[in-house]
């Protein structure tokens, strides 16, 4: 099974592609980010994100996609822009993939470390360890997206609880 993990963002959207074999072992296929220029207007940035998600689907043909749910931001302007980015990403995934699952940051941390309040460094190290990577994936958004994909791989037997 190919799982596309997404860490949503308006300036930088992280992605991680994980393959889960029939024995439940996971390996990293690819990871990275889709970036949008800060000086562009919101509509153009959302179009860039849509094109990026479409390109990922065309390249990897994921069986399922998982995305981190939006958490409340102290900066409401940033939170609204990220919510727009999530909306475009969800729409695109729904049209092209159809099997989408969402997880809160605490659920992702719990699934990977056994502790729902793990810090960023712990999460990055555990992602690298689970995927047998030689180093922590960079940038952070890509490591986070791999964590989302791994969370789904580990909890997909409960998928009815998290399906969008």
PDB file of C-alpha atoms in Angstrom:
ATOM      1  CA  UNK A   1       0.000   0.000   0.000  1.00  0.00           C
ATOM      2  CA  UNK A   2       1.270   3.481  -0.887  1.00  0.00           C
ATOM      3  CA  UNK A   3       0.365   6.191   1.645  1.00  0.00           C
ATOM      4  CA  UNK A   4       0.740   9.906   0.959  1.00  0.00           C
ATOM      5  CA  UNK A   5       1.182  11.922   4.142  1.00  0.00           C
ATOM      6  CA  UNK A   6       0.561  15.678   4.096  1.00  0.00           C
ATOM      7  CA  UNK A   7       1.629  18.347   6.589  1.00  0.00           C
ATOM      8  CA  UNK A   8      -0.526  21.269   5.413  1.00  0.00           C
ATOM      9  CA  UNK A   9       0.761  24.794   5.090  1.00  0.00           C
ATOM     10  CA  UNK A  10       0.327  27.836   2.880  1.00  0.00           C
ATOM     11  CA  UNK A  11       4.005  28.721   2.481  1.00  0.00           C
ATOM     12  CA  UNK A  12       5.371  25.196   2.774  1.00  0.00           C
ATOM     13  CA  UNK A  13       3.352  22.007   2.479  1.00  0.00           C
ATOM     14  CA  UNK A  14       5.267  18.916   3.531  1.00  0.00           C
ATOM     15  CA  UNK A  15       4.712  15.559   1.882  1.00  0.00           C
ATOM     16  CA  UNK A  16       5.909  12.074   2.669  1.00  0.00           C
ATOM     17  CA  UNK A  17       5.272   8.920   0.696  1.00  0.00           C
ATOM     18  CA  UNK A  18       5.494   5.614   2.558  1.00  0.00           C
ATOM     19  CA  UNK A  19       5.069   2.079   1.286  1.00  0.00           C
ATOM     20  CA  UNK A  20       3.585  -0.443   3.707  1.00  0.00           C
ATOM     21  CA  UNK A  21       4.164  -4.085   2.788  1.00  0.00           C
ATOM     22  CA  UNK A  22       1.885  -7.041   3.568  1.00  0.00           C
ATOM     23  CA  UNK A  23       3.795  -7.669   6.826  1.00  0.00           C
ATOM     24  CA  UNK A  24       3.192  -4.105   8.025  1.00  0.00           C
ATOM     25  CA  UNK A  25       6.782  -2.932   7.415  1.00  0.00           C
ATOM     26  CA  UNK A  26       7.107   0.626   6.158  1.00  0.00           C
ATOM     27  CA  UNK A  27       9.727   2.247   3.965  1.00  0.00           C
ATOM     28  CA  UNK A  28      10.118   5.798   2.721  1.00  0.00           C
ATOM     29  CA  UNK A  29       9.508   6.214  -0.990  1.00  0.00           C
ATOM     30  CA  UNK A  30       9.997   9.991  -1.164  1.00  0.00           C
ATOM     31  CA  UNK A  31       9.548  13.149   0.860  1.00  0.00           C
ATOM     32  CA  UNK A  32       9.863  16.879   0.381  1.00  0.00           C
ATOM     33  CA  UNK A  33       7.887  20.100   0.248  1.00  0.00           C
ATOM     34  CA  UNK A  34       5.732  22.155  -2.076  1.00  0.00           C
ATOM     35  CA  UNK A  35       6.573  25.827  -1.577  1.00  0.00           C
ATOM     36  CA  UNK A  36       4.601  28.906  -2.529  1.00  0.00           C
ATOM     37  CA  UNK A  37       6.057  32.402  -2.943  1.00  0.00           C
ATOM     38  CA  UNK A  38       5.273  34.804  -0.085  1.00  0.00           C
ATOM     39  CA  UNK A  39       4.822  37.691  -2.492  1.00  0.00           C
ATOM     40  CA  UNK A  40       1.995  35.990  -4.422  1.00  0.00           C
ATOM     41  CA  UNK A  41      -1.660  36.464  -3.568  1.00  0.00           C
ATOM     42  CA  UNK A  42      -3.606  33.728  -1.792  1.00  0.00           C
ATOM     43  CA  UNK A  43      -5.420  32.491  -4.916  1.00  0.00           C
ATOM     44  CA  UNK A  44      -2.155  31.915  -6.792  1.00  0.00           C
ATOM     45  CA  UNK A  45      -0.598  30.167  -3.792  1.00  0.00           C
ATOM     46  CA  UNK A  46      -3.605  27.852  -3.502  1.00  0.00           C
ATOM     47  CA  UNK A  47      -3.328  27.014  -7.214  1.00  0.00           C
ATOM     48  CA  UNK A  48       0.358  26.135  -6.712  1.00  0.00           C
ATOM     49  CA  UNK A  49      -0.594  23.802  -3.862  1.00  0.00           C
ATOM     50  CA  UNK A  50      -3.276  22.140  -5.983  1.00  0.00           C
ATOM     51  CA  UNK A  51      -0.783  21.609  -8.801  1.00  0.00           C
ATOM     52  CA  UNK A  52       1.704  20.194  -6.312  1.00  0.00           C
ATOM     53  CA  UNK A  53      -0.786  17.694  -4.876  1.00  0.00           C
ATOM     54  CA  UNK A  54      -1.851  16.653  -8.379  1.00  0.00           C
ATOM     55  CA  UNK A  55       1.793  16.095  -9.343  1.00  0.00           C
ATOM     56  CA  UNK A  56       2.346  13.925  -6.246  1.00  0.00           C
ATOM     57  CA  UNK A  57      -0.718  11.824  -7.046  1.00  0.00           C
ATOM     58  CA  UNK A  58       0.374  11.461 -10.686  1.00  0.00           C
ATOM     59  CA  UNK A  59       3.867  10.386  -9.634  1.00  0.00           C
ATOM     60  CA  UNK A  60       3.096   8.008  -6.738  1.00  0.00           C
ATOM     61  CA  UNK A  61      -0.523   6.847  -7.258  1.00  0.00           C
ATOM     62  CA  UNK A  62      -1.243   6.586  -3.510  1.00  0.00           C
ATOM     63  CA  UNK A  63      -3.819   4.092  -2.303  1.00  0.00           C
ATOM     64  CA  UNK A  64      -4.634   6.316   0.670  1.00  0.00           C
ATOM     65  CA  UNK A  65      -3.766   9.774   1.922  1.00  0.00           C
ATOM     66  CA  UNK A  66      -3.415  11.072   5.462  1.00  0.00           C
ATOM     67  CA  UNK A  67      -3.304  14.664   6.611  1.00  0.00           C
ATOM     68  CA  UNK A  68      -2.638  16.417   9.878  1.00  0.00           C
ATOM     69  CA  UNK A  69      -5.694  18.201  11.224  1.00  0.00           C
ATOM     70  CA  UNK A  70      -5.442  21.921  11.738  1.00  0.00           C
ATOM     71  CA  UNK A  71      -4.642  23.008  15.245  1.00  0.00           C
ATOM     72  CA  UNK A  72      -5.593  26.436  16.508  1.00  0.00           C
ATOM     73  CA  UNK A  73      -3.001  29.066  15.791  1.00  0.00           C
ATOM     74  CA  UNK A  74      -2.310  32.100  17.942  1.00  0.00           C
ATOM     75  CA  UNK A  75      -1.983  34.124  14.751  1.00  0.00           C
ATOM     76  CA  UNK A  76      -5.498  34.065  13.291  1.00  0.00           C
ATOM     77  CA  UNK A  77      -4.320  35.373   9.896  1.00  0.00           C
ATOM     78  CA  UNK A  78      -1.891  32.480   9.521  1.00  0.00           C
ATOM     79  CA  UNK A  79      -4.506  30.019  10.758  1.00  0.00           C
ATOM     80  CA  UNK A  80      -7.014  31.152   8.144  1.00  0.00           C
ATOM     81  CA  UNK A  81      -4.468  30.879   5.326  1.00  0.00           C
ATOM     82  CA  UNK A  82      -3.490  27.367   6.445  1.00  0.00           C
ATOM     83  CA  UNK A  83      -7.185  26.444   6.614  1.00  0.00           C
ATOM     84  CA  UNK A  84      -7.542  27.567   2.980  1.00  0.00           C
ATOM     85  CA  UNK A  85      -4.517  25.436   2.055  1.00  0.00           C
ATOM     86  CA  UNK A  86      -6.010  22.430   3.856  1.00  0.00           C
ATOM     87  CA  UNK A  87      -9.286  22.920   2.019  1.00  0.00           C
ATOM     88  CA  UNK A  88      -7.653  22.940  -1.395  1.00  0.00           C
ATOM     89  CA  UNK A  89      -5.524  19.938  -0.473  1.00  0.00           C
ATOM     90  CA  UNK A  90      -8.516  17.965   0.868  1.00  0.00           C
ATOM     91  CA  UNK A  91     -10.544  18.782  -2.225  1.00  0.00           C
ATOM     92  CA  UNK A  92      -7.755  17.698  -4.558  1.00  0.00           C
ATOM     93  CA  UNK A  93      -7.081  14.499  -2.613  1.00  0.00           C
ATOM     94  CA  UNK A  94     -10.775  13.659  -2.532  1.00  0.00           C
ATOM     95  CA  UNK A  95     -11.136  14.112  -6.282  1.00  0.00           C
ATOM     96  CA  UNK A  96      -7.993  12.171  -7.153  1.00  0.00           C
ATOM     97  CA  UNK A  97      -7.448   9.635  -4.360  1.00  0.00           C
ATOM     98  CA  UNK A  98     -10.738   9.325  -2.507  1.00  0.00           C
ATOM     99  CA  UNK A  99      -9.410   7.598   0.615  1.00  0.00           C
ATOM    100  CA  UNK A 100      -8.407  10.397   2.979  1.00  0.00           C
ATOM    101  CA  UNK A 101      -7.788  10.213   6.710  1.00  0.00           C
ATOM    102  CA  UNK A 102      -7.075  12.959   9.244  1.00  0.00           C
ATOM    103  CA  UNK A 103      -5.134  12.795  12.495  1.00  0.00           C
ATOM    104  CA  UNK A 104      -4.557  15.364  15.211  1.00  0.00           C
ATOM    105  CA  UNK A 105      -0.975  16.204  16.196  1.00  0.00           C
ATOM    106  CA  UNK A 106      -1.486  14.338  19.505  1.00  0.00           C
ATOM    107  CA  UNK A 107      -2.780  11.226  17.715  1.00  0.00           C
ATOM    108  CA  UNK A 108       0.270  11.232  15.450  1.00  0.00           C
ATOM    109  CA  UNK A 109       2.638  11.610  18.392  1.00  0.00           C
ATOM    110  CA  UNK A 110       0.844   8.868  20.331  1.00  0.00           C
ATOM    111  CA  UNK A 111       0.955   6.447  17.381  1.00  0.00           C
ATOM    112  CA  UNK A 112       4.665   6.966  16.744  1.00  0.00           C
ATOM    113  CA  UNK A 113       6.150   7.462  20.213  1.00  0.00           C
ATOM    114  CA  UNK A 114       3.495   6.213  22.618  1.00  0.00           C
ATOM    115  CA  UNK A 115       3.404   9.699  24.142  1.00  0.00           C
ATOM    116  CA  UNK A 116       0.949  12.325  22.896  1.00  0.00           C
ATOM    117  CA  UNK A 117       3.120  15.260  23.942  1.00  0.00           C
ATOM    118  CA  UNK A 118       6.418  14.200  22.304  1.00  0.00           C
ATOM    119  CA  UNK A 119       8.553  17.130  21.157  1.00  0.00           C
ATOM    120  CA  UNK A 120       9.604  17.844  17.581  1.00  0.00           C
ATOM    121  CA  UNK A 121      13.073  16.336  18.036  1.00  0.00           C
ATOM    122  CA  UNK A 122      11.645  13.079  19.404  1.00  0.00           C
ATOM    123  CA  UNK A 123       9.231  12.889  16.490  1.00  0.00           C
ATOM    124  CA  UNK A 124      11.938  13.469  13.907  1.00  0.00           C
ATOM    125  CA  UNK A 125      14.210  10.816  15.433  1.00  0.00           C
ATOM    126  CA  UNK A 126      11.422   8.245  15.647  1.00  0.00           C
ATOM    127  CA  UNK A 127      10.384   8.868  12.021  1.00  0.00           C
ATOM    128  CA  UNK A 128      13.983   8.324  10.898  1.00  0.00           C
ATOM    129  CA  UNK A 129      14.223   5.205  13.071  1.00  0.00           C
ATOM    130  CA  UNK A 130      10.944   3.635  11.895  1.00  0.00           C
ATOM    131  CA  UNK A 131      11.869   4.227   8.258  1.00  0.00           C
ATOM    132  CA  UNK A 132      15.507   3.168   8.752  1.00  0.00           C
ATOM    133  CA  UNK A 133      16.794   6.466   7.358  1.00  0.00           C
ATOM    134  CA  UNK A 134      20.436   7.459   7.861  1.00  0.00           C
ATOM    135  CA  UNK A 135      19.479  10.954   8.974  1.00  0.00           C
ATOM    136  CA  UNK A 136      16.487  12.981  10.058  1.00  0.00           C
ATOM    137  CA  UNK A 137      14.415  13.992   7.022  1.00  0.00           C
ATOM    138  CA  UNK A 138      14.673  17.666   6.114  1.00  0.00           C
ATOM    139  CA  UNK A 139      13.018  20.092   6.014  1.00  0.00           C
ATOM    140  CA  UNK A 140      10.885  19.716   9.148  1.00  0.00           C
ATOM    141  CA  UNK A 141       7.649  19.818   7.128  1.00  0.00           C
ATOM    142  CA  UNK A 142       8.722  16.731   5.178  1.00  0.00           C
ATOM    143  CA  UNK A 143       9.605  14.871   8.391  1.00  0.00           C
ATOM    144  CA  UNK A 144       6.198  15.815   9.804  1.00  0.00           C
ATOM    145  CA  UNK A 145       4.462  14.529   6.660  1.00  0.00           C
ATOM    146  CA  UNK A 146       6.328  11.216   6.903  1.00  0.00           C
ATOM    147  CA  UNK A 147       5.108  11.037  10.501  1.00  0.00           C
ATOM    148  CA  UNK A 148       1.519  11.515   9.328  1.00  0.00           C
ATOM    149  CA  UNK A 149       1.939   8.725   6.759  1.00  0.00           C
ATOM    150  CA  UNK A 150       3.470   6.429   9.392  1.00  0.00           C
ATOM    151  CA  UNK A 151       0.658   7.204  11.831  1.00  0.00           C
ATOM    152  CA  UNK A 152      -1.826   6.091   9.208  1.00  0.00           C
ATOM    153  CA  UNK A 153       0.190   2.978   8.389  1.00  0.00           C
ATOM    154  CA  UNK A 154       0.255   2.009  12.074  1.00  0.00           C
ATOM    155  CA  UNK A 155      -3.413   2.762  12.772  1.00  0.00           C
ATOM    156  CA  UNK A 156      -5.079   2.008   9.426  1.00  0.00           C
ATOM    157  CA  UNK A 157      -6.832  -1.066  10.843  1.00  0.00           C
ATOM    158  CA  UNK A 158      -8.945   1.502  12.710  1.00  0.00           C
ATOM    159  CA  UNK A 159      -9.439   3.599   9.562  1.00  0.00           C
ATOM    160  CA  UNK A 160     -13.196   3.912   9.963  1.00  0.00           C
ATOM    161  CA  UNK A 161     -12.598   6.227  12.919  1.00  0.00           C
ATOM    162  CA  UNK A 162     -10.449   8.707  10.967  1.00  0.00           C
ATOM    163  CA  UNK A 163     -11.834   8.654   7.422  1.00  0.00           C
ATOM    164  CA  UNK A 164     -12.964  11.964   5.992  1.00  0.00           C
TER     165      UNK A 164
END
